[in-house]
Each structure stands twice: as C-alpha cells, then as structure tokens.
PDB file of C-alpha atoms in Angstrom:
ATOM      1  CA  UNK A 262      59.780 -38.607 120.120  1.00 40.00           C
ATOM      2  CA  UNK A 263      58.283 -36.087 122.681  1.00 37.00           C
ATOM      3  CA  UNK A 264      59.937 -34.278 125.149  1.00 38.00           C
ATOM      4  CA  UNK A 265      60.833 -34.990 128.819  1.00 36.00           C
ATOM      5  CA  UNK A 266      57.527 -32.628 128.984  1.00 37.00           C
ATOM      6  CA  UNK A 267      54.981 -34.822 128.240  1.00 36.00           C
ATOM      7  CA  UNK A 268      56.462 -37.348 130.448  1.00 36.00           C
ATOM      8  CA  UNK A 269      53.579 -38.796 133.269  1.00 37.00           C
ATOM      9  CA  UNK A 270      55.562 -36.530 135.909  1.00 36.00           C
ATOM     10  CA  UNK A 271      55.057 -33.224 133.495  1.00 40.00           C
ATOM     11  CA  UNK A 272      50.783 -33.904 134.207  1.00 39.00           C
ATOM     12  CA  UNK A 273      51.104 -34.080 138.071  1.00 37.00           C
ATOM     13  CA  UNK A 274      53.269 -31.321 139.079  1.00 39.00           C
ATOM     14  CA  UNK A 275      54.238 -30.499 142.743  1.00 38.00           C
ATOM     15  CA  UNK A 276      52.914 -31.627 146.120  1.00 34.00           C
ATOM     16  CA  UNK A 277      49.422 -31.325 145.573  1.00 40.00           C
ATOM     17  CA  UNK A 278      49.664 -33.813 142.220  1.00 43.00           C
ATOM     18  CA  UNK A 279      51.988 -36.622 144.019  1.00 38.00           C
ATOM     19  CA  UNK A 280      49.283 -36.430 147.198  1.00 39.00           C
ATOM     20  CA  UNK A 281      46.573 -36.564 144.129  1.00 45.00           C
ATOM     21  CA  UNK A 282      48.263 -39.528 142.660  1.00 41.00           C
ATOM     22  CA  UNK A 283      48.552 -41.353 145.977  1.00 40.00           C
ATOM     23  CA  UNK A 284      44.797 -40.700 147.308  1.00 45.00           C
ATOM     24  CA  UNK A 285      43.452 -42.250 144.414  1.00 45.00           C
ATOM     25  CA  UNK A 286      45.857 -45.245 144.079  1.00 43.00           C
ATOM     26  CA  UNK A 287      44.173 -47.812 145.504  1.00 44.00           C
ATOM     27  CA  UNK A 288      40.547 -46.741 144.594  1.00 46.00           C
ATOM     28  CA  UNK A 289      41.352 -46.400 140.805  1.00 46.00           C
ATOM     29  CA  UNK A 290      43.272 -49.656 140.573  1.00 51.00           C
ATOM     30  CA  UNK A 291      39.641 -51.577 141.625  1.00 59.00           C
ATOM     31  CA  UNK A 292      37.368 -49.070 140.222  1.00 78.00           C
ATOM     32  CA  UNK A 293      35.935 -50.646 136.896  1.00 88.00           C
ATOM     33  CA  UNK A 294      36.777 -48.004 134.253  1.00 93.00           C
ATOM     34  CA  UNK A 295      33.453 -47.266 133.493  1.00 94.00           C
ATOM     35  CA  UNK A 296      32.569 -45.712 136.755  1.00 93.00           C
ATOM     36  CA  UNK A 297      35.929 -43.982 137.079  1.00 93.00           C
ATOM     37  CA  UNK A 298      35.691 -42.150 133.708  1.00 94.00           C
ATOM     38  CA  UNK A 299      32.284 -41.075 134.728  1.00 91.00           C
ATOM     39  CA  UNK A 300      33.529 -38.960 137.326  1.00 89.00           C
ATOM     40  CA  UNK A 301      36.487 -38.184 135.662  1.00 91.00           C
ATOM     41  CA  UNK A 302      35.203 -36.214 132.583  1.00 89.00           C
ATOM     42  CA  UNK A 303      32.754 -34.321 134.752  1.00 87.00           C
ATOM     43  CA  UNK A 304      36.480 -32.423 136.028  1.00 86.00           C
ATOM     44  CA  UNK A 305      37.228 -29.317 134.448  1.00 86.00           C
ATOM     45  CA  UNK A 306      39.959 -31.479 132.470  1.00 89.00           C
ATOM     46  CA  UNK A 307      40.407 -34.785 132.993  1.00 93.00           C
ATOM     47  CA  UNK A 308      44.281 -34.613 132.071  1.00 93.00           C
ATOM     48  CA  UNK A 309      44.930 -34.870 136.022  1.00 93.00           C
ATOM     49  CA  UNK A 310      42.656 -37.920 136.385  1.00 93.00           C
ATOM     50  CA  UNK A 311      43.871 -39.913 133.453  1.00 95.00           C
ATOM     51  CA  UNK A 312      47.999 -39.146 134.747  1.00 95.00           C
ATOM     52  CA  UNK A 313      46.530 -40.013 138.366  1.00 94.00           C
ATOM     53  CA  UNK A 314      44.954 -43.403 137.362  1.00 95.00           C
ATOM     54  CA  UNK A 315      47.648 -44.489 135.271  1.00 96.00           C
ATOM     55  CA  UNK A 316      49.868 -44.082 138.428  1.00 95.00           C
ATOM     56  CA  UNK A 317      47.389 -46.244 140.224  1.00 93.00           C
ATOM     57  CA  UNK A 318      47.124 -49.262 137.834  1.00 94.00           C
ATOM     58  CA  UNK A 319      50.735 -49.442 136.456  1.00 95.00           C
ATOM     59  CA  UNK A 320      51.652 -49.683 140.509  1.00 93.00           C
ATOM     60  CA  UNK A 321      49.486 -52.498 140.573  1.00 91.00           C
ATOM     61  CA  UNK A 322      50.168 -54.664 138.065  1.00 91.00           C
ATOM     62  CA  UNK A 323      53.567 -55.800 136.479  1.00 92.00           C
ATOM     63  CA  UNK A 324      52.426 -55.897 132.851  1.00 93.00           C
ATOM     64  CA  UNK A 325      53.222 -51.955 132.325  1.00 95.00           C
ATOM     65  CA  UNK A 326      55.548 -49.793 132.844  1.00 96.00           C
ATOM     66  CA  UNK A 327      55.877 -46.074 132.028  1.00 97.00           C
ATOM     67  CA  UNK A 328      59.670 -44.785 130.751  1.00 96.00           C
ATOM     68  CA  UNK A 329      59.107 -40.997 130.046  1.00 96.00           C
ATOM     69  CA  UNK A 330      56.996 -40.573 126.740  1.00 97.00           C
ATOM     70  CA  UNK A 331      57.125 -44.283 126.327  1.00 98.00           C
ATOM     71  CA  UNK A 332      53.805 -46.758 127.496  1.00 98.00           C
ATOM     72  CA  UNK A 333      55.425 -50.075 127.565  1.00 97.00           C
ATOM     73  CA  UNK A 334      52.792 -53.057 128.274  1.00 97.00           C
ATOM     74  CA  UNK A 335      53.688 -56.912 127.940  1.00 95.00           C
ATOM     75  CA  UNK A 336      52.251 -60.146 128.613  1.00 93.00           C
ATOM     76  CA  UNK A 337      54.769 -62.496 129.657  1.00 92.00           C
ATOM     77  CA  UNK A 338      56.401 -64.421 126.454  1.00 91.00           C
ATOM     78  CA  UNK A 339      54.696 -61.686 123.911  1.00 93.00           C
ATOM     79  CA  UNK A 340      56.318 -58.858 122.675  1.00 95.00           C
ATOM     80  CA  UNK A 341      55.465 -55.720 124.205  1.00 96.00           C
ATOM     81  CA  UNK A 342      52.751 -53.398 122.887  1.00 97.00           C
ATOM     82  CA  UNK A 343      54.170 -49.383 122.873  1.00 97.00           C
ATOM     83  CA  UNK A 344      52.263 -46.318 122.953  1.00 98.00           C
ATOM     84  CA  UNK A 345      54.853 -43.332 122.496  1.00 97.00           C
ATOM     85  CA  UNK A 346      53.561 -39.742 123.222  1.00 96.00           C
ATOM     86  CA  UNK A 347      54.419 -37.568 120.640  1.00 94.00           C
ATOM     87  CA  UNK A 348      52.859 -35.509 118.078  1.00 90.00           C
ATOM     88  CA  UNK A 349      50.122 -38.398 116.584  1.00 87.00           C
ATOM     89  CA  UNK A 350      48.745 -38.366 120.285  1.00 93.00           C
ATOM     90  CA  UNK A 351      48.476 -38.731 123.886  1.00 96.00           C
ATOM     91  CA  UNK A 352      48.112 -42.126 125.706  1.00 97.00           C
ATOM     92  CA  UNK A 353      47.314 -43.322 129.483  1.00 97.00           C
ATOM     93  CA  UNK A 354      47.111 -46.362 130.788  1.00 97.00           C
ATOM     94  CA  UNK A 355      43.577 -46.609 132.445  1.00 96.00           C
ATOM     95  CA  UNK A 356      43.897 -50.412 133.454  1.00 95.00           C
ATOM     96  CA  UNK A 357      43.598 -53.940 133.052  1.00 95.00           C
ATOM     97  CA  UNK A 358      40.210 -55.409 131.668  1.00 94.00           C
ATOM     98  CA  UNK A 359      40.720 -59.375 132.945  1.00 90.00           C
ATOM     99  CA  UNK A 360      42.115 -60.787 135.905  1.00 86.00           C
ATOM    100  CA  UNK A 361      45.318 -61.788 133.917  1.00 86.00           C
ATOM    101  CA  UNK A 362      46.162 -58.532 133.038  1.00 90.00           C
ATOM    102  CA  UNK A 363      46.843 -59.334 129.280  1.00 93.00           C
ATOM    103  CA  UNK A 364      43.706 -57.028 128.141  1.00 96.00           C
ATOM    104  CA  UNK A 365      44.130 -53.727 128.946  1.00 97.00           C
ATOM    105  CA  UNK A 366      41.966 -50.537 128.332  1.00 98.00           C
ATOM    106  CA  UNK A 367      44.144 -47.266 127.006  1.00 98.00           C
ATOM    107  CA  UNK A 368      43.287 -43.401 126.743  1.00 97.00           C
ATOM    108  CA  UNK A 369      44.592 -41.382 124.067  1.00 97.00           C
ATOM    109  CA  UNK A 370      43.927 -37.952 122.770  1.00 96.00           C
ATOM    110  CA  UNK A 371      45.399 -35.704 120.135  1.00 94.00           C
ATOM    111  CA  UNK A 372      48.279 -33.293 120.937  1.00 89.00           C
ATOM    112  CA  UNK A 373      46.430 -29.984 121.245  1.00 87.00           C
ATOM    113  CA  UNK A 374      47.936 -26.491 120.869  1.00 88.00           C
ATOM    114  CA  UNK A 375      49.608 -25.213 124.226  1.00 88.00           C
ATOM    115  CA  UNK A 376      47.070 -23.120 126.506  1.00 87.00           C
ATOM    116  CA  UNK A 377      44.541 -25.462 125.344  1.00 89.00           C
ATOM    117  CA  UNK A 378      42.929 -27.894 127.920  1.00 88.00           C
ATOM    118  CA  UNK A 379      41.887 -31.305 127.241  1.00 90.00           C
ATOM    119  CA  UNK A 380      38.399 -32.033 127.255  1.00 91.00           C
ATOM    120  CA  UNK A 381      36.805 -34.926 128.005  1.00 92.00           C
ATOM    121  CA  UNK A 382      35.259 -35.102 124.244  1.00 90.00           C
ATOM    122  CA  UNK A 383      38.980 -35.036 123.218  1.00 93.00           C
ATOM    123  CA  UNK A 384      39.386 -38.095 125.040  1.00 96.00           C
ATOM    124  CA  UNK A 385      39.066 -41.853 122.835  1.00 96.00           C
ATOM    125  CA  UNK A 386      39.873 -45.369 124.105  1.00 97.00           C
ATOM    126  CA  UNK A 387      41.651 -48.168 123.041  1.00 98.00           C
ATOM    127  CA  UNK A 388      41.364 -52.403 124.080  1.00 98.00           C
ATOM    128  CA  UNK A 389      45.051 -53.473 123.552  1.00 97.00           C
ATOM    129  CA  UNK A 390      45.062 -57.318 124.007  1.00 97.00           C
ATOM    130  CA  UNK A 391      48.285 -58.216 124.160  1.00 96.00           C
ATOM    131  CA  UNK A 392      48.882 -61.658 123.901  1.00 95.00           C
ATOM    132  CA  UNK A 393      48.197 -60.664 119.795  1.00 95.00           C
ATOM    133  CA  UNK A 394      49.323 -57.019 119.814  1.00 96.00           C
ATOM    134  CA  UNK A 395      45.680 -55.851 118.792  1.00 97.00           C
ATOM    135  CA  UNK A 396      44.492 -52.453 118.997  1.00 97.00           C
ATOM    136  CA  UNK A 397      40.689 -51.913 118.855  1.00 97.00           C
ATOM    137  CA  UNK A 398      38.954 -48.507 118.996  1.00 97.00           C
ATOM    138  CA  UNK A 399      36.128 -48.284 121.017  1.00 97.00           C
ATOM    139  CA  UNK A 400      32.861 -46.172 121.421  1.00 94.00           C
ATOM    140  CA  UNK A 401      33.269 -45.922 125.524  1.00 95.00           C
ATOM    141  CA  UNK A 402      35.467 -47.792 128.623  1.00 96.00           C
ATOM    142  CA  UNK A 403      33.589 -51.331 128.729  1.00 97.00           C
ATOM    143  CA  UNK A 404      31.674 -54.065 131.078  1.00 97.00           C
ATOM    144  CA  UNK A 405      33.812 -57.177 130.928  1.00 96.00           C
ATOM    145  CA  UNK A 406      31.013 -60.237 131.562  1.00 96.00           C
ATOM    146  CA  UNK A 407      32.291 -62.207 134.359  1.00 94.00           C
ATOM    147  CA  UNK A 408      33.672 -65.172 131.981  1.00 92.00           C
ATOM    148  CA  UNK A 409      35.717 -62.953 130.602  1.00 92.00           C
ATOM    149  CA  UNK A 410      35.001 -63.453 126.944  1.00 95.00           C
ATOM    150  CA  UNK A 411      32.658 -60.770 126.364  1.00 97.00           C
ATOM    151  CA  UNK A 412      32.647 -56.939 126.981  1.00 97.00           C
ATOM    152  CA  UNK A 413      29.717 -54.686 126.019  1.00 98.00           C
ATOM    153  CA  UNK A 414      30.574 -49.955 125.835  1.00 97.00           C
ATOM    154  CA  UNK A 415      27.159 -48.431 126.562  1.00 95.00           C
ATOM    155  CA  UNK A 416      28.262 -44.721 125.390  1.00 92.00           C
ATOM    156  CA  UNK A 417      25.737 -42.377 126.581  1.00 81.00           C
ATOM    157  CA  UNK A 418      25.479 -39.316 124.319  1.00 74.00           C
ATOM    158  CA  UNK A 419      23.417 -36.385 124.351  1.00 69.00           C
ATOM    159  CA  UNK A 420      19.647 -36.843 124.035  1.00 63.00           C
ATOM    160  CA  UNK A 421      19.639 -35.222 120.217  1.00 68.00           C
ATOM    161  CA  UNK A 422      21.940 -38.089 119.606  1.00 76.00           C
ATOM    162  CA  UNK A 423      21.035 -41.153 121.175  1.00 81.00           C
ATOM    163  CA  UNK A 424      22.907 -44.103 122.761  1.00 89.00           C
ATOM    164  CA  UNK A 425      25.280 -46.233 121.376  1.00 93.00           C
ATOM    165  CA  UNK A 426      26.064 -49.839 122.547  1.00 96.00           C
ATOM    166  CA  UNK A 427      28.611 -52.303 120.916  1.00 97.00           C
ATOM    167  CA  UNK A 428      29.092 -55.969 122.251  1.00 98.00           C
ATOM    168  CA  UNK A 429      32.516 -57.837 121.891  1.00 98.00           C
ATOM    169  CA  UNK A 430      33.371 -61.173 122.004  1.00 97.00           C
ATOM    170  CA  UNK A 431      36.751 -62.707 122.263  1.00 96.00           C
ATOM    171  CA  UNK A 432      38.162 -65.560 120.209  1.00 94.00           C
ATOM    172  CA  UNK A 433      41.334 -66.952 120.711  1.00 93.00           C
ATOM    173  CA  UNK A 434      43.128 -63.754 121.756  1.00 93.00           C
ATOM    174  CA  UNK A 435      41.644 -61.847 119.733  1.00 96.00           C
ATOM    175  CA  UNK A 436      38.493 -59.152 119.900  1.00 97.00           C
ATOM    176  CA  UNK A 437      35.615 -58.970 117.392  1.00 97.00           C
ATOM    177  CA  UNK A 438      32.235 -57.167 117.686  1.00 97.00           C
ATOM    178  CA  UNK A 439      29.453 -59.240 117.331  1.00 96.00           C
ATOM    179  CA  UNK A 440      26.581 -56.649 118.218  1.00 96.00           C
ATOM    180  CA  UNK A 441      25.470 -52.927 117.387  1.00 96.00           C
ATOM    181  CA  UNK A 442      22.966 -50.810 118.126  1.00 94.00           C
ATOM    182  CA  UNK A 443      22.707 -46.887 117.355  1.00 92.00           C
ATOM    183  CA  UNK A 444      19.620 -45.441 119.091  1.00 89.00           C
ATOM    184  CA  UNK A 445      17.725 -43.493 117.749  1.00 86.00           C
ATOM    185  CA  UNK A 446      17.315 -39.596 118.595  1.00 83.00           C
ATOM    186  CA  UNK A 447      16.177 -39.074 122.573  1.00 83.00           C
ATOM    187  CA  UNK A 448      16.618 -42.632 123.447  1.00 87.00           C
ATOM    188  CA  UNK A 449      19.120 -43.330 125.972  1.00 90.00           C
ATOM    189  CA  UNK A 450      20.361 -46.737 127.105  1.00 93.00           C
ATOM    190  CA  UNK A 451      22.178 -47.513 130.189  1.00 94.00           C
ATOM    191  CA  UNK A 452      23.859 -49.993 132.040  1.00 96.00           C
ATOM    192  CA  UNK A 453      23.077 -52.549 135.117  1.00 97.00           C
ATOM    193  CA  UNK A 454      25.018 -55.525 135.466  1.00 97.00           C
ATOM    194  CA  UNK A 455      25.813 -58.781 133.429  1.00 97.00           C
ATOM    195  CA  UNK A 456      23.816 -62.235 134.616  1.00 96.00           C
ATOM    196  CA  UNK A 457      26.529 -64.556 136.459  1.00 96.00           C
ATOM    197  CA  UNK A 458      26.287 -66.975 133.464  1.00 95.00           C
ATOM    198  CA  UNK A 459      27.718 -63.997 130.989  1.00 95.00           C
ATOM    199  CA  UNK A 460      24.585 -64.956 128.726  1.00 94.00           C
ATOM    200  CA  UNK A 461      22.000 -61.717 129.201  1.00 96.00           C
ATOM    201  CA  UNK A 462      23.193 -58.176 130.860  1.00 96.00           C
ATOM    202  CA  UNK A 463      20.565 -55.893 132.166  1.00 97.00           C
ATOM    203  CA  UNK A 464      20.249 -52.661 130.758  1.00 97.00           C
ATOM    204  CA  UNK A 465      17.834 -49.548 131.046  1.00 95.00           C
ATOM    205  CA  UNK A 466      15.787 -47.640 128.627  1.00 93.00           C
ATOM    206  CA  UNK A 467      14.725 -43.816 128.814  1.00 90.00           C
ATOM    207  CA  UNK A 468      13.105 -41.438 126.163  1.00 86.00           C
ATOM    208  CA  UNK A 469      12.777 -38.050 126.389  1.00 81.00           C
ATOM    209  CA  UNK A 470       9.601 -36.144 126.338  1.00 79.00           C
ATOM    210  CA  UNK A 471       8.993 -34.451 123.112  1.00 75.00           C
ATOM    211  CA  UNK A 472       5.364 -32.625 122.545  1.00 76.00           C
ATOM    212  CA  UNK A 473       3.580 -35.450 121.108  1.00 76.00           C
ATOM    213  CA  UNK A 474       5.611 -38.262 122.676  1.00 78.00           C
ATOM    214  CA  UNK A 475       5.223 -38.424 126.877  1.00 83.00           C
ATOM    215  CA  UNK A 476       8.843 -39.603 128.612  1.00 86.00           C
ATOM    216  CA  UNK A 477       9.008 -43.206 129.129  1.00 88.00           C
ATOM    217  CA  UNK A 478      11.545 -45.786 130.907  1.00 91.00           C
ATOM    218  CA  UNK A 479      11.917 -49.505 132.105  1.00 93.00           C
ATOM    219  CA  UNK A 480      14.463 -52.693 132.115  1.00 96.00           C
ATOM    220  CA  UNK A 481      15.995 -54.389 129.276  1.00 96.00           C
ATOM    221  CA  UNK A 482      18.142 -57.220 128.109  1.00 97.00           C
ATOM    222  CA  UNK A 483      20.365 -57.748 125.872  1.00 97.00           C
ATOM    223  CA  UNK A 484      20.105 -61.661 125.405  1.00 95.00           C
ATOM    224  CA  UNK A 485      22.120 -64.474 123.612  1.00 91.00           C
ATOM    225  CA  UNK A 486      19.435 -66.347 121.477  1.00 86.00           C
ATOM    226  CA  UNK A 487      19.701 -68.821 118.954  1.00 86.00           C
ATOM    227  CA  UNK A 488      19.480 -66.368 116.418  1.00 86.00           C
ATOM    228  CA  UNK A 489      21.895 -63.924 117.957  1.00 91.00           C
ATOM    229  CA  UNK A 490      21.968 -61.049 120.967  1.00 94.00           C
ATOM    230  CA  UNK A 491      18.893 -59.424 120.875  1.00 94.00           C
ATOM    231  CA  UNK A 492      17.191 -57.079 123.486  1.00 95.00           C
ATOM    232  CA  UNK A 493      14.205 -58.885 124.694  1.00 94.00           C
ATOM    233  CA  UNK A 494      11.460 -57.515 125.463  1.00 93.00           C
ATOM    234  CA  UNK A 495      11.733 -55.514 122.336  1.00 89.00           C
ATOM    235  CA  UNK A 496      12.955 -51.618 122.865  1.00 84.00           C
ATOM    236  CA  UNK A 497      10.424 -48.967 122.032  1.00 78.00           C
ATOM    237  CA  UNK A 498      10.251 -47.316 118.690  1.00 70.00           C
ATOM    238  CA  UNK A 499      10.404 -43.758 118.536  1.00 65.00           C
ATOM    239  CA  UNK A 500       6.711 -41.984 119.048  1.00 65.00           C
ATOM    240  CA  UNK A 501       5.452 -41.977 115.606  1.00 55.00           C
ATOM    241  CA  UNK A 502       8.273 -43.533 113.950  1.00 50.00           C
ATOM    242  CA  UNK A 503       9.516 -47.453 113.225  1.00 39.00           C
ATOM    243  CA  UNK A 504      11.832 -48.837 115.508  1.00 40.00           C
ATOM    244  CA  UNK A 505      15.670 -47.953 114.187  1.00 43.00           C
ATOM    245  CA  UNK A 506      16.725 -51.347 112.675  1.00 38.00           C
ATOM    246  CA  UNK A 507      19.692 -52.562 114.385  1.00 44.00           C
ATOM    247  CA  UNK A 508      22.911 -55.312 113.696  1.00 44.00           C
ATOM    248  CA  UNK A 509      23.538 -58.518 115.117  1.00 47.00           C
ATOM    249  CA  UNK A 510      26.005 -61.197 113.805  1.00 45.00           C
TER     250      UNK A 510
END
C-alpha cells in the first residue's frame, strides 16, 4: 500500500491548493470531462488538476469516497470498485459519466521516479461501471449520447498520427465497443455534439496540407444504419492514397 504521501491531500499542498480545489469545485463537477481535460493537459502538469477535480466530483456525488491511497466507488447494493495508489499506478476520480452516477470515468498514471513531473501523455483513462465491476481502457475522456447507452472518445493526436475514434455501446451493465476508426496520417477528426435521438453525432474533418495535397475540412456523421455506424457522407481518402479501411460491428 502507498504511503500517507500519495494521499489526495499530498497533491494540493497549502493555501494556494485548498483555494485551487475550492475555485474549481463547482465548475469541474458540471464540466463534461472532455472539455475539462482539454484544458487540463495544456498545464505544465496536470497532477494539480486531476487532485483538484477529484475534490470537485467526489463532493458532489455520494458514490465515491477517497480514504488516503484508497479510491472507493459504489453503486448502491454492488460491491464497491477500489483503485489503491501504490506502486502499479496512480488513480483520480475525474467523474460520473450518467446521471445515476453508476458509470464513472477514472485517471490513472504510472508511479514515476521522484523529481519527475507527470505529463499529460503519462496520463490514461478508465470507464468503471459499477453496477458489474468492469474496467475498460479507453483511447480519450468520452461523449455520453443523451440516452445514455452510447459514448463515443474522439482522441486527437498529432497530425503525423492521425485521429482515433472508438464508439461504445452499453448492454445490460455492461460496455462493449461496437465502432473503430484509426485515421490515417494528417487527418484529424473532431467532435460537435450527438443528435437528441442518440442515433448520428456530428463530427468534423481536417487534413493537413502536404505539397501535393491542398488542406481541406467540412462536417461529418457518424450514423447508425442498417448495416452498422458509418460516417456518411463518406470521409476523404488521403491525397493519392485509398481511403484507410475502417471497423464496424
């Protein structure tokens, strides 16, 4: 088990922490994680902002609790799923991902040498649903759809690397992916919002310039057909390549 010293109150030391803490409380417990993480990792290290936001949602909400190293979260009648700090990892409680409270979205990151900082890179997430005590990895925080069955990560790499979106669909109370799609090199893919009936989400397309392929952009979908999600219209191929084939089940 780790020390008192990697206890929540060892990240957020002094005055200026507990007023950091407090400032962001209410903001952080509505933010979706998404949009909070994207400001977070620009910090210098986002240790500060993970301890703060944790304080935030874990105030709000009476699935969690914090005990020292210990992450306790529970949905009522379940046992409780634990995330320990200790020398396997790191973990912070970034929030709930449905209005009950029983899915909930968890940062983690490797113990790293002391005078190291954390660095955003460092940092991976976890869905913990918790009325079955699963734990699944994911590429980036997620969009929950409004019915609350789906929930699509849009991770936005560097342009030599491409975008990377994954779409997840809940059955029973459990989380499966049902959708991939790598893009290919200087191809980026972005988020917009999910249609009220949870059926499409809007998305946007960019691709870098290259020599002998001019920048381009525009809207996109990722639609619910009767042959599976598929973007419609059809994304771009790479300039003088085939379209990247892509997986949907």
């Amino acid at each position: 088990m780790a020390r008192t010293g990697t206890r929540l109150a060892g990240t957020i030391t002094g005055a200026t922490g507990l007023l950091l803490a407090a400032g962001m409380a209410s903001a952080a417990a509505l933010e979706p994680a998404p949009l909070w993480w994207a400001q977070c990792r620009e910090a210098a290290s986002p240790l500060p902002c993970l301890a703060a936001r944790e304080v935030a949602v874990l105030s709000a909400s009476a699935r969690g609790q914090r005990e020292g190293a210990l992450l306790r979260l529970q949905a009522p009648e379940r046992p409780s799923v634990d995330f320990l700090d200790g020398p396997e990892g790191q973990y912070r409680a970034v929030g709930p991902l449905d209005r009950h409270g029983t899915d909930w979205l968890i940062a983690q990151w490797p113990l790293l040498p002391p005078g190291v900082a954390l660095q955003a890179a460092d940092v991976h997430f976890t869905l913990a649903a918790l009325a079955s005590g699963q734990r699944l990895a994911l590429d980036a925080p997620p969009w929950p759809a409004p019915d609350g069955h789906l929930m699509i990560t849009v991770d936005q790499r560097a342009a030599t690397e491409g975008s990377r979106i994954a779409l997840l669909q809940r059955s029973g109370t459990r989380w499966s992916q049902v959708f991939r799609y790598d893009a290919p090199t200087g191809l980026q893919l972005s988020f917009r919002r999910w249609r009220t009936d949870s059926a499409a989400l809007h998305l946007h397309w960019r691709r870098s310039a290259r020599p002998d392929c001019p920048a381009a952009e525009g809207p996109i979908q990722l639609r619910d057909g009767p042959f599976g999600w598929d973007f419609v219209p059809p994304l771009p191929p790479p300039c003088g390549a085939a379209e990247r084939p892509h997986s949907s089940s």
